[in-house]
Amino acid sequence: MDPEAFRREAHRIADWIADYLDDPGRYPVLAQVRPGAIRDALPSDPPVSSEPFDAILHDFERIILPGITHWNHPGFFAYFAISGSGPGVLAEFLSAALNVQAMLWRTSPAATELEEVALGWLRKLIGLPESFEGVIYDTASISTLHALAAAREVVVPRVRSEGIAGRADVGRLRVYCSDQAHSSVDKAVILLGLGHQALRRVPCDAEYRMRPDALAAAVAEDRAAGWTPLAVVATVGTTSSTSVDPVGAIAQICEREGIWLHVDAAYAGVAAMVPGYEWVLRDAERADSLVVNPHKWLFTPFDLSAFYCRRMDVVRSAFALTPEYLTTLESASVKNLMDTGVQLGRRFRSLKLWMVLRHFGADGIRARLAEHMRLARLFADWVDASPTFERMAPAPFSVVCFRARPSSGDEGAAELLNARLLDAVNATGEIFLSHTRLDGRLVLRLAVGNLRTTEAHVERAWALLQEKAAELQ
Ligand SMILES: Cc1ncc(COP(=O)(O)O)c(C=O)c1O
Protein backbone atom coordinates (compact mmCIF):
# COMPACT_ATOMS: atom_id res chain seq x y z
CA MET A 1 0.00 0.00 0.00
CA ASP A 2 1.57 3.31 -0.95
CA PRO A 3 1.87 5.96 1.77
CA GLU A 4 -0.80 8.23 0.30
CA ALA A 5 -3.31 5.41 -0.03
CA PHE A 6 -2.49 4.32 3.52
CA ARG A 7 -3.06 7.84 4.85
CA ARG A 8 -6.40 8.10 3.02
CA GLU A 9 -7.65 4.71 4.20
CA ALA A 10 -6.35 5.23 7.74
CA HIS A 11 -8.34 8.45 7.99
CA ARG A 12 -11.40 6.75 6.60
CA ILE A 13 -11.10 3.86 9.05
CA ALA A 14 -10.39 6.22 11.95
CA ASP A 15 -13.61 8.10 11.07
CA TRP A 16 -15.51 4.86 10.87
CA ILE A 17 -14.16 3.70 14.25
CA ALA A 18 -14.93 7.05 15.88
CA ASP A 19 -18.55 6.85 14.67
CA TYR A 20 -18.79 3.23 15.71
CA LEU A 21 -17.42 3.78 19.22
CA ASP A 22 -19.65 6.82 19.58
CA ASP A 23 -22.75 4.73 19.01
CA PRO A 24 -22.32 0.95 18.64
CA GLY A 25 -25.94 0.77 19.80
CA ARG A 26 -27.07 1.52 16.26
CA TYR A 27 -26.47 -2.16 15.38
CA PRO A 28 -28.41 -5.14 16.74
CA VAL A 29 -26.33 -6.30 19.70
CA LEU A 30 -26.57 -10.00 18.86
CA ALA A 31 -25.78 -11.00 15.29
CA GLN A 32 -28.99 -12.28 13.72
CA VAL A 33 -27.55 -14.46 10.97
CA ARG A 34 -27.98 -18.14 10.18
CA PRO A 35 -24.97 -20.43 10.63
CA GLY A 36 -22.88 -20.39 7.45
CA ALA A 37 -24.32 -17.10 6.17
CA ILE A 38 -21.04 -15.20 6.26
CA ARG A 39 -19.02 -18.05 4.80
CA ASP A 40 -21.51 -18.49 1.95
CA ALA A 41 -21.41 -14.79 1.12
CA LEU A 42 -17.65 -14.88 0.51
CA PRO A 43 -15.80 -16.43 -2.43
CA SER A 44 -14.20 -19.78 -1.65
CA ASP A 45 -11.07 -18.92 -3.67
CA PRO A 46 -8.59 -16.21 -2.68
CA PRO A 47 -8.27 -13.20 -5.01
CA VAL A 48 -5.69 -13.72 -7.74
CA SER A 49 -4.81 -10.08 -8.07
CA SER A 50 -4.92 -7.01 -5.87
CA GLU A 51 -8.33 -5.59 -5.03
CA PRO A 52 -9.07 -1.92 -4.31
CA PHE A 53 -9.40 -1.11 -0.62
CA ASP A 54 -12.76 0.50 -1.38
CA ALA A 55 -14.16 -2.86 -2.40
CA ILE A 56 -12.70 -4.57 0.66
CA LEU A 57 -14.22 -2.01 3.04
CA HIS A 58 -17.52 -2.19 1.20
CA ASP A 59 -17.62 -5.95 1.84
CA PHE A 60 -16.59 -5.40 5.44
CA GLU A 61 -19.73 -3.31 5.96
CA ARG A 62 -21.99 -5.43 3.73
CA ILE A 63 -20.93 -8.96 4.70
CA ILE A 64 -18.81 -8.97 7.84
CA LEU A 65 -20.63 -6.44 10.04
CA PRO A 66 -24.01 -8.22 9.96
CA GLY A 67 -22.21 -11.23 11.42
CA ILE A 68 -20.75 -9.28 14.33
CA THR A 69 -22.13 -9.58 17.83
CA HIS A 70 -21.43 -6.16 19.26
CA TRP A 71 -19.54 -6.52 22.53
CA ASN A 72 -19.24 -2.71 22.57
CA HIS A 73 -23.03 -2.31 22.51
CA PRO A 74 -24.46 -0.69 25.66
CA GLY A 75 -27.14 -3.40 25.69
CA PHE A 76 -24.55 -6.17 25.89
CA PHE A 77 -25.26 -7.82 29.26
CA ALA A 78 -24.09 -11.37 28.45
CA TYR A 79 -21.17 -13.38 29.90
CA PHE A 80 -18.92 -10.63 31.28
CA ALA A 81 -19.65 -7.37 29.46
CA ILE A 82 -16.52 -5.64 28.19
CA SER A 83 -15.51 -2.50 26.26
CA GLY A 84 -12.89 -1.78 23.65
CA SER A 85 -12.29 1.78 24.84
CA GLY A 86 -10.96 4.53 22.56
CA PRO A 87 -7.44 4.67 24.06
CA GLY A 88 -7.18 0.90 23.91
CA VAL A 89 -8.23 0.84 20.26
CA LEU A 90 -5.67 3.52 19.39
CA ALA A 91 -2.98 1.56 21.20
CA GLU A 92 -3.86 -1.52 19.14
CA PHE A 93 -3.55 0.56 15.98
CA LEU A 94 -0.08 1.73 17.01
CA SER A 95 0.93 -1.73 18.16
CA ALA A 96 -0.09 -3.22 14.80
CA ALA A 97 1.91 -0.54 13.01
CA LEU A 98 5.03 -1.18 15.07
CA ASN A 99 4.55 -4.94 14.67
CA VAL A 100 6.82 -5.54 17.63
CA GLN A 101 7.63 -9.07 18.64
CA ALA A 102 8.85 -8.88 22.21
CA MET A 103 10.35 -12.31 22.73
CA LEU A 104 13.69 -10.84 23.83
CA TRP A 105 14.47 -7.57 25.56
CA ARG A 106 16.52 -6.49 22.54
CA THR A 107 13.73 -7.26 20.08
CA SER A 108 12.01 -4.25 21.67
CA PRO A 109 13.28 -2.99 24.98
CA ALA A 110 10.27 -0.67 25.33
CA ALA A 111 7.79 -3.53 25.01
CA THR A 112 9.55 -5.50 27.74
CA GLU A 113 9.99 -2.58 30.10
CA LEU A 114 6.56 -1.05 29.52
CA GLU A 115 5.04 -4.42 30.43
CA GLU A 116 6.88 -4.27 33.76
CA VAL A 117 5.75 -0.70 34.38
CA ALA A 118 2.10 -1.17 33.40
CA LEU A 119 1.81 -4.39 35.40
CA GLY A 120 3.46 -2.64 38.34
CA TRP A 121 0.82 0.11 38.18
CA LEU A 122 -2.00 -2.42 37.99
CA ARG A 123 -0.50 -4.41 40.87
CA LYS A 124 -0.46 -1.30 43.05
CA LEU A 125 -4.02 -0.39 42.06
CA ILE A 126 -5.40 -3.77 43.10
CA GLY A 127 -3.31 -3.80 46.27
CA LEU A 128 -0.94 -6.72 45.67
CA PRO A 129 2.49 -6.53 47.30
CA GLU A 130 5.69 -6.01 45.31
CA SER A 131 6.68 -9.62 45.83
CA PHE A 132 4.34 -10.45 42.93
CA GLU A 133 6.06 -10.22 39.57
CA GLY A 134 3.81 -9.86 36.56
CA VAL A 135 3.71 -11.07 32.99
CA ILE A 136 1.08 -10.55 30.30
CA TYR A 137 -0.49 -13.51 28.55
CA ASP A 138 -3.38 -13.52 26.13
CA THR A 139 -6.10 -15.01 28.34
CA ALA A 140 -6.85 -16.17 31.87
CA SER A 141 -6.98 -19.73 30.55
CA ILE A 142 -3.32 -19.47 29.56
CA SER A 143 -2.44 -17.72 32.83
CA THR A 144 -3.97 -20.56 34.83
CA LEU A 145 -2.21 -23.10 32.62
CA HIS A 146 1.12 -21.47 33.47
CA ALA A 147 0.26 -21.37 37.19
CA LEU A 148 -0.48 -25.08 37.24
CA ALA A 149 2.60 -25.83 35.15
CA ALA A 150 4.66 -24.00 37.79
CA ALA A 151 2.96 -26.01 40.55
CA ARG A 152 3.80 -29.20 38.64
CA GLU A 153 7.41 -28.03 38.38
CA VAL A 154 7.53 -27.74 42.18
CA VAL A 155 5.81 -31.01 43.01
CA VAL A 156 7.15 -33.43 40.41
CA PRO A 157 10.94 -33.84 40.57
CA ARG A 158 12.67 -33.54 37.17
CA VAL A 159 9.31 -33.13 35.39
CA ARG A 160 10.98 -31.01 32.78
CA SER A 161 13.36 -33.74 31.68
CA GLU A 162 11.45 -36.88 32.53
CA GLY A 163 7.79 -35.83 32.21
CA ILE A 164 5.20 -37.78 34.20
CA ALA A 165 4.12 -40.59 31.90
CA GLY A 166 5.21 -44.08 32.94
CA ARG A 167 7.12 -42.94 36.01
CA ALA A 168 6.89 -45.29 38.99
CA ASP A 169 8.09 -42.54 41.34
CA VAL A 170 5.26 -40.14 40.48
CA GLY A 171 1.95 -40.96 42.06
CA ARG A 172 -1.45 -39.59 41.13
CA LEU A 173 -1.60 -35.81 41.27
CA ARG A 174 -4.55 -33.75 42.39
CA VAL A 175 -5.73 -30.20 41.65
CA TYR A 176 -8.61 -28.70 43.63
CA CYS A 177 -11.10 -26.01 42.72
CA SER A 178 -14.71 -25.33 43.62
CA ASP A 179 -17.68 -26.75 41.74
CA GLN A 180 -18.14 -23.18 40.41
CA ALA A 181 -14.60 -22.70 39.04
CA HIS A 182 -14.08 -21.92 35.36
CA SER A 183 -13.59 -24.67 32.78
CA SER A 184 -10.12 -23.29 32.04
CA VAL A 185 -8.93 -25.20 35.12
CA ASP A 186 -10.20 -28.45 33.58
CA LYS A 187 -8.43 -27.67 30.32
CA ALA A 188 -5.14 -26.87 32.08
CA VAL A 189 -5.24 -30.14 33.99
CA ILE A 190 -5.94 -32.06 30.81
CA LEU A 191 -3.19 -30.27 28.88
CA LEU A 192 -0.59 -30.77 31.60
CA GLY A 193 -0.99 -34.52 31.27
CA LEU A 194 -2.50 -34.97 34.72
CA GLY A 195 -5.72 -36.44 33.31
CA HIS A 196 -9.12 -34.88 33.88
CA GLN A 197 -9.65 -37.16 36.88
CA ALA A 198 -6.89 -35.24 38.65
CA LEU A 199 -9.28 -32.32 39.10
CA ARG A 200 -11.34 -32.57 42.26
CA ARG A 201 -14.20 -30.11 42.46
CA VAL A 202 -14.90 -29.12 46.04
CA PRO A 203 -18.50 -28.36 47.05
CA CYS A 204 -19.65 -24.81 47.77
CA ASP A 205 -21.82 -23.24 50.45
CA ALA A 206 -25.28 -21.82 49.78
CA GLU A 207 -23.67 -18.69 48.26
CA TYR A 208 -21.53 -20.63 45.77
CA ARG A 209 -18.22 -20.18 47.64
CA MET A 210 -15.77 -23.03 48.11
CA ARG A 211 -16.17 -24.68 51.52
CA PRO A 212 -12.74 -24.71 53.21
CA ASP A 213 -13.80 -27.59 55.50
CA ALA A 214 -14.66 -29.64 52.41
CA LEU A 215 -11.31 -28.72 50.83
CA ALA A 216 -9.39 -29.80 53.96
CA ALA A 217 -11.33 -33.06 54.08
CA ALA A 218 -10.71 -33.72 50.38
CA VAL A 219 -6.96 -33.15 50.76
CA ALA A 220 -6.80 -35.45 53.80
CA GLU A 221 -8.81 -38.15 52.06
CA ASP A 222 -6.66 -37.91 48.94
CA ARG A 223 -3.39 -38.07 50.85
CA ALA A 224 -4.62 -41.17 52.68
CA ALA A 225 -5.49 -42.74 49.32
CA GLY A 226 -2.05 -41.99 47.85
CA TRP A 227 -2.78 -38.85 45.79
CA THR A 228 -0.32 -35.95 45.88
CA PRO A 229 -1.97 -32.51 46.03
CA LEU A 230 -0.52 -30.26 43.33
CA ALA A 231 -2.48 -27.02 43.54
CA VAL A 232 -5.66 -25.33 44.67
CA VAL A 233 -7.41 -22.80 42.43
CA ALA A 234 -9.57 -20.35 44.38
CA THR A 235 -11.91 -18.10 42.41
CA VAL A 236 -12.55 -14.45 43.15
CA GLY A 237 -15.62 -13.73 41.04
CA THR A 238 -16.92 -17.02 39.68
CA THR A 239 -18.17 -17.12 36.12
CA SER A 240 -21.77 -17.99 36.93
CA SER A 241 -22.61 -15.90 39.98
CA THR A 242 -19.41 -13.88 40.74
CA SER A 243 -19.12 -15.49 44.18
CA VAL A 244 -15.81 -15.10 46.02
CA ASP A 245 -14.12 -18.12 47.55
CA PRO A 246 -12.80 -17.58 51.11
CA VAL A 247 -9.20 -17.09 50.01
CA GLY A 248 -7.87 -16.55 53.55
CA ALA A 249 -9.16 -19.88 54.86
CA ILE A 250 -8.06 -21.63 51.67
CA ALA A 251 -4.59 -20.05 51.92
CA GLN A 252 -4.29 -21.34 55.47
CA ILE A 253 -4.93 -24.89 54.28
CA CYS A 254 -2.49 -24.49 51.37
CA GLU A 255 0.21 -23.09 53.68
CA ARG A 256 -0.27 -25.93 56.17
CA GLU A 257 -0.24 -28.58 53.43
CA GLY A 258 2.44 -27.01 51.26
CA ILE A 259 0.15 -26.70 48.23
CA TRP A 260 0.47 -24.07 45.46
CA LEU A 261 -2.44 -21.61 45.63
CA HIS A 262 -3.55 -19.95 42.42
CA VAL A 263 -6.27 -17.28 42.56
CA ASP A 264 -8.47 -16.86 39.51
CA ALA A 265 -9.61 -13.24 39.83
CA ALA A 266 -10.04 -12.91 36.06
CA TYR A 267 -13.22 -10.88 36.34
CA ALA A 268 -13.51 -9.46 39.86
CA GLY A 269 -9.86 -8.74 40.70
CA VAL A 270 -10.07 -5.20 39.35
CA ALA A 271 -12.87 -4.38 41.81
CA ALA A 272 -10.19 -4.37 44.53
CA MET A 273 -9.21 -0.88 43.38
CA VAL A 274 -12.63 0.55 44.26
CA PRO A 275 -12.83 2.11 47.74
CA GLY A 276 -14.75 -0.28 49.99
CA TYR A 277 -13.79 -3.33 47.89
CA GLU A 278 -10.20 -3.77 49.08
CA TRP A 279 -11.37 -6.99 50.75
CA VAL A 280 -11.70 -8.60 47.32
CA LEU A 281 -7.97 -9.37 47.08
CA ARG A 282 -6.90 -8.81 50.69
CA ASP A 283 -5.98 -12.46 51.28
CA ALA A 284 -4.78 -13.05 47.74
CA GLU A 285 -1.34 -11.82 48.78
CA ARG A 286 -0.96 -15.21 50.45
CA ALA A 287 -1.39 -16.96 47.10
CA ASP A 288 1.50 -18.17 44.95
CA SER A 289 -0.07 -16.79 41.78
CA LEU A 290 -3.05 -14.80 40.61
CA VAL A 291 -4.68 -13.84 37.35
CA VAL A 292 -6.72 -10.74 36.61
CA ASN A 293 -8.03 -9.87 33.15
CA PRO A 294 -7.92 -6.22 32.07
CA HIS A 295 -9.76 -7.38 28.95
CA LYS A 296 -12.76 -8.23 31.09
CA TRP A 297 -13.57 -5.25 33.28
CA LEU A 298 -10.78 -2.73 32.70
CA PHE A 299 -11.76 -1.28 29.32
CA THR A 300 -8.77 -2.88 27.59
CA PRO A 301 -9.55 -4.38 24.17
CA PHE A 302 -9.38 -8.15 24.03
CA ASP A 303 -6.90 -9.77 24.67
CA LEU A 304 -4.81 -9.02 27.75
CA SER A 305 -4.52 -11.14 30.85
CA ALA A 306 -2.25 -10.12 33.75
CA PHE A 307 -0.58 -13.02 35.53
CA TYR A 308 1.14 -12.29 38.85
CA CYS A 309 3.38 -14.74 40.62
CA ARG A 310 5.37 -14.69 43.84
CA ARG A 311 7.57 -17.42 42.45
CA MET A 312 8.28 -16.36 38.88
CA ASP A 313 11.63 -18.14 39.20
CA VAL A 314 9.64 -21.40 39.16
CA VAL A 315 7.76 -20.30 36.04
CA ARG A 316 11.12 -19.53 34.44
CA SER A 317 12.60 -22.86 35.41
CA ALA A 318 9.58 -24.52 33.80
CA PHE A 319 9.71 -22.52 30.57
CA ALA A 320 13.08 -20.88 29.91
CA LEU A 321 14.87 -22.48 26.99
CA THR A 322 17.31 -20.55 24.83
CA PRO A 323 18.53 -21.97 21.54
CA GLU A 324 21.75 -20.53 20.14
CA TYR A 325 19.97 -18.23 17.71
CA LEU A 326 18.18 -16.46 20.58
CA THR A 327 21.17 -15.91 22.85
CA THR A 328 22.06 -12.28 23.61
CA LEU A 329 24.97 -10.63 25.38
CA GLU A 330 22.73 -8.78 27.82
CA SER A 331 20.56 -11.74 28.88
CA ALA A 332 21.94 -11.83 32.43
CA SER A 333 20.94 -8.24 33.10
CA VAL A 334 17.52 -8.00 31.43
CA LYS A 335 14.19 -9.81 31.33
CA ASN A 336 13.53 -11.81 28.22
CA LEU A 337 9.78 -12.33 28.12
CA MET A 338 10.09 -15.59 26.18
CA ASP A 339 11.44 -17.11 29.44
CA THR A 340 8.16 -16.70 31.29
CA GLY A 341 5.86 -18.69 29.09
CA VAL A 342 5.29 -21.30 26.46
CA GLN A 343 5.05 -18.91 23.52
CA LEU A 344 8.09 -17.37 21.90
CA GLY A 345 6.55 -14.51 19.93
CA ARG A 346 4.66 -11.93 21.95
CA ARG A 347 2.44 -9.05 20.93
CA PHE A 348 3.01 -5.57 22.33
CA ARG A 349 -0.03 -5.81 24.61
CA SER A 350 1.26 -3.61 27.42
CA LEU A 351 0.86 -0.52 25.23
CA LYS A 352 -2.92 -0.71 25.46
CA LEU A 353 -2.95 -1.30 29.21
CA TRP A 354 -0.61 1.66 29.72
CA MET A 355 -2.71 3.92 27.50
CA VAL A 356 -5.97 2.84 29.14
CA LEU A 357 -4.58 3.45 32.65
CA ARG A 358 -3.23 6.86 31.64
CA HIS A 359 -6.34 7.93 29.74
CA PHE A 360 -8.86 7.11 32.48
CA GLY A 361 -6.61 7.54 35.50
CA ALA A 362 -7.17 5.48 38.63
CA ASP A 363 -10.05 7.68 39.77
CA GLY A 364 -11.76 7.50 36.39
CA ILE A 365 -11.58 3.71 36.43
CA ARG A 366 -12.77 3.49 40.04
CA ALA A 367 -15.75 5.73 39.25
CA ARG A 368 -16.77 3.61 36.28
CA LEU A 369 -16.46 0.30 38.13
CA ALA A 370 -18.43 1.75 41.06
CA GLU A 371 -21.15 2.92 38.65
CA HIS A 372 -21.41 -0.56 37.10
CA MET A 373 -21.86 -2.02 40.55
CA ARG A 374 -24.51 0.59 41.35
CA LEU A 375 -26.42 -0.30 38.19
CA ALA A 376 -26.29 -4.00 39.05
CA ARG A 377 -27.57 -3.29 42.59
CA LEU A 378 -30.39 -1.23 41.11
CA PHE A 379 -31.40 -4.09 38.84
CA ALA A 380 -31.13 -6.57 41.73
CA ASP A 381 -33.45 -4.34 43.79
CA TRP A 382 -36.04 -4.30 40.97
CA VAL A 383 -35.88 -8.09 40.77
CA ASP A 384 -36.20 -8.42 44.54
CA ALA A 385 -39.24 -6.14 44.60
CA SER A 386 -40.96 -7.91 41.71
CA PRO A 387 -43.61 -10.59 42.29
CA THR A 388 -42.89 -12.13 38.89
CA PHE A 389 -39.09 -12.44 39.11
CA GLU A 390 -36.72 -13.84 41.70
CA ARG A 391 -33.03 -13.45 42.45
CA MET A 392 -30.94 -16.62 42.33
CA ALA A 393 -27.65 -15.54 43.95
CA PRO A 394 -26.04 -12.66 45.83
CA ALA A 395 -24.74 -9.91 43.52
CA PRO A 396 -21.46 -8.71 45.06
CA PHE A 397 -20.20 -6.93 41.91
CA SER A 398 -21.80 -6.09 38.57
CA VAL A 399 -23.64 -9.31 37.68
CA VAL A 400 -27.16 -10.26 38.73
CA CYS A 401 -28.48 -13.85 38.54
CA PHE A 402 -32.25 -14.05 38.39
CA ARG A 403 -35.19 -15.76 36.73
CA ALA A 404 -38.85 -15.24 35.96
CA ARG A 405 -41.29 -17.10 38.21
CA PRO A 406 -43.82 -19.13 36.25
CA SER A 407 -47.46 -18.57 37.19
CA SER A 408 -47.94 -22.36 37.61
CA GLY A 409 -44.97 -22.62 39.96
CA ASP A 410 -43.21 -25.90 39.11
CA GLU A 411 -39.53 -26.33 38.15
CA GLY A 412 -40.24 -27.66 34.64
CA ALA A 413 -42.36 -24.61 33.89
CA ALA A 414 -39.63 -22.29 35.25
CA GLU A 415 -37.08 -23.93 32.97
CA LEU A 416 -39.23 -23.53 29.88
CA LEU A 417 -40.33 -20.01 30.69
CA ASN A 418 -36.79 -18.76 31.25
CA ALA A 419 -35.36 -20.47 28.17
CA ARG A 420 -38.07 -18.80 26.09
CA LEU A 421 -37.65 -15.50 27.85
CA LEU A 422 -33.93 -15.48 27.07
CA ASP A 423 -34.63 -16.16 23.39
CA ALA A 424 -37.35 -13.52 23.28
CA VAL A 425 -35.29 -10.68 24.77
CA ASN A 426 -32.21 -11.59 22.72
CA ALA A 427 -34.29 -11.60 19.53
CA THR A 428 -35.12 -7.91 20.04
CA GLY A 429 -31.58 -6.91 19.05
CA GLU A 430 -31.68 -4.33 21.85
CA ILE A 431 -30.10 -6.40 24.61
CA PHE A 432 -28.10 -9.59 24.90
CA LEU A 433 -28.24 -11.69 28.07
CA SER A 434 -26.73 -15.12 28.74
CA HIS A 435 -27.61 -17.88 31.15
CA THR A 436 -26.08 -20.36 33.54
CA ARG A 437 -27.17 -23.11 35.87
CA LEU A 438 -27.10 -22.77 39.66
CA ASP A 439 -28.11 -25.76 41.80
CA GLY A 440 -29.34 -27.38 38.60
CA ARG A 441 -31.72 -24.51 37.81
CA LEU A 442 -31.64 -22.41 34.67
CA VAL A 443 -30.71 -18.85 35.63
CA LEU A 444 -30.48 -15.67 33.56
CA ARG A 445 -27.54 -13.33 34.08
CA LEU A 446 -27.40 -9.58 33.59
CA ALA A 447 -23.75 -8.51 33.51
CA VAL A 448 -22.95 -4.80 33.53
CA GLY A 449 -19.44 -3.90 32.40
CA ASN A 450 -19.63 -1.80 29.28
CA LEU A 451 -18.43 1.79 29.33
CA ARG A 452 -21.47 2.96 27.41
CA THR A 453 -24.08 1.25 29.56
CA THR A 454 -26.16 3.76 31.52
CA GLU A 455 -29.10 3.49 33.86
CA ALA A 456 -31.41 3.98 30.88
CA HIS A 457 -30.05 0.81 29.24
CA VAL A 458 -30.54 -1.22 32.41
CA GLU A 459 -34.07 0.19 32.73
CA ARG A 460 -34.75 -0.83 29.14
CA ALA A 461 -33.47 -4.35 29.82
CA TRP A 462 -35.79 -4.62 32.81
CA ALA A 463 -38.76 -3.30 30.81
CA LEU A 464 -38.11 -5.81 28.01
CA LEU A 465 -37.78 -8.69 30.46
CA GLN A 466 -41.07 -7.80 32.13
CA GLU A 467 -42.85 -7.29 28.82
CA LYS A 468 -41.66 -10.57 27.29
CA ALA A 469 -42.24 -12.55 30.51
CA ALA A 470 -45.83 -11.27 30.63
CA GLU A 471 -46.35 -12.32 26.99
CA LEU A 472 -44.97 -15.81 27.68
CA GLN A 473 -46.94 -16.55 30.88
C1 LIG B 1 -13.48 -16.79 36.47
C2 LIG B 1 -12.96 -16.96 35.06
N1 LIG B 1 -11.74 -17.48 34.86
C3 LIG B 1 -11.25 -17.66 33.63
C4 LIG B 1 -11.96 -17.30 32.52
C5 LIG B 1 -11.36 -17.50 31.16
O1 LIG B 1 -11.05 -16.28 30.61
P1 LIG B 1 -10.20 -16.14 29.26
O2 LIG B 1 -11.20 -15.99 28.17
O3 LIG B 1 -9.38 -14.91 29.46
O4 LIG B 1 -9.38 -17.38 29.12
C6 LIG B 1 -13.24 -16.74 32.67
C7 LIG B 1 -14.02 -16.33 31.50
O5 LIG B 1 -15.07 -15.78 31.59
C8 LIG B 1 -13.75 -16.58 33.97
O6 LIG B 1 -14.97 -16.08 34.16
PDB file of C-alpha atoms and ligand atoms in Angstrom, residues 79-80 138-144 180-185 235-240 264-268 291 293 295-296 302-305 445, ligand 1:
ATOM      1  CA  TYR A  79     -21.174 -13.378  29.903  1.00  0.00           C
ATOM      2  CA  PHE A  80     -18.925 -10.626  31.276  1.00  0.00           C
ATOM      3  CA  ASP A 138      -3.381 -13.516  26.127  1.00  0.00           C
ATOM      4  CA  THR A 139      -6.095 -15.008  28.339  1.00  0.00           C
ATOM      5  CA  ALA A 140      -6.849 -16.166  31.870  1.00  0.00           C
ATOM      6  CA  SER A 141      -6.981 -19.727  30.549  1.00  0.00           C
ATOM      7  CA  ILE A 142      -3.324 -19.471  29.560  1.00  0.00           C
ATOM      8  CA  SER A 143      -2.440 -17.718  32.835  1.00  0.00           C
ATOM      9  CA  THR A 144      -3.974 -20.562  34.827  1.00  0.00           C
ATOM     10  CA  GLN A 180     -18.135 -23.180  40.409  1.00  0.00           C
ATOM     11  CA  ALA A 181     -14.597 -22.702  39.043  1.00  0.00           C
ATOM     12  CA  HIS A 182     -14.079 -21.919  35.359  1.00  0.00           C
ATOM     13  CA  SER A 183     -13.589 -24.674  32.785  1.00  0.00           C
ATOM     14  CA  SER A 184     -10.117 -23.286  32.036  1.00  0.00           C
ATOM     15  CA  VAL A 185      -8.934 -25.202  35.123  1.00  0.00           C
ATOM     16  CA  THR A 235     -11.911 -18.105  42.408  1.00  0.00           C
ATOM     17  CA  VAL A 236     -12.550 -14.453  43.147  1.00  0.00           C
ATOM     18  CA  GLY A 237     -15.616 -13.728  41.037  1.00  0.00           C
ATOM     19  CA  THR A 238     -16.918 -17.017  39.676  1.00  0.00           C
ATOM     20  CA  THR A 239     -18.165 -17.119  36.117  1.00  0.00           C
ATOM     21  CA  SER A 240     -21.774 -17.989  36.929  1.00  0.00           C
ATOM     22  CA  ASP A 264      -8.467 -16.860  39.512  1.00  0.00           C
ATOM     23  CA  ALA A 265      -9.605 -13.244  39.832  1.00  0.00           C
ATOM     24  CA  ALA A 266     -10.039 -12.912  36.059  1.00  0.00           C
ATOM     25  CA  TYR A 267     -13.224 -10.877  36.335  1.00  0.00           C
ATOM     26  CA  ALA A 268     -13.509  -9.456  39.856  1.00  0.00           C
ATOM     27  CA  VAL A 291      -4.684 -13.843  37.346  1.00  0.00           C
ATOM     28  CA  ASN A 293      -8.031  -9.871  33.151  1.00  0.00           C
ATOM     29  CA  HIS A 295      -9.764  -7.382  28.948  1.00  0.00           C
ATOM     30  CA  LYS A 296     -12.764  -8.235  31.090  1.00  0.00           C
ATOM     31  CA  PHE A 302      -9.382  -8.152  24.027  1.00  0.00           C
ATOM     32  CA  ASP A 303      -6.898  -9.769  24.672  1.00  0.00           C
ATOM     33  CA  LEU A 304      -4.810  -9.018  27.751  1.00  0.00           C
ATOM     34  CA  SER A 305      -4.518 -11.145  30.854  1.00  0.00           C
ATOM     35  CA  ARG A 445     -27.543 -13.325  34.079  1.00  0.00           C
TER      36      ARG A 445
HETATM   37  C1  LIG B   1     -13.482 -16.786  36.467  1.00  0.00           C
HETATM   38  C2  LIG B   1     -12.959 -16.960  35.061  1.00  0.00           C
HETATM   39  N1  LIG B   1     -11.743 -17.480  34.864  1.00  0.00           N
HETATM   40  C3  LIG B   1     -11.248 -17.659  33.629  1.00  0.00           C
HETATM   41  C4  LIG B   1     -11.957 -17.295  32.520  1.00  0.00           C
HETATM   42  C5  LIG B   1     -11.363 -17.499  31.159  1.00  0.00           C
HETATM   43  O1  LIG B   1     -11.052 -16.277  30.611  1.00  0.00           O
HETATM   44  P1  LIG B   1     -10.203 -16.135  29.256  1.00  0.00           P
HETATM   45  O2  LIG B   1     -11.199 -15.994  28.170  1.00  0.00           O
HETATM   46  O3  LIG B   1      -9.375 -14.912  29.461  1.00  0.00           O
HETATM   47  O4  LIG B   1      -9.383 -17.375  29.121  1.00  0.00           O
HETATM   48  C6  LIG B   1     -13.237 -16.745  32.675  1.00  0.00           C
HETATM   49  C7  LIG B   1     -14.018 -16.333  31.497  1.00  0.00           C
HETATM   50  O5  LIG B   1     -15.070 -15.781  31.592  1.00  0.00           O
HETATM   51  C8  LIG B   1     -13.748 -16.581  33.972  1.00  0.00           C
HETATM   52  O6  LIG B   1     -14.973 -16.084  34.164  1.00  0.00           O
END
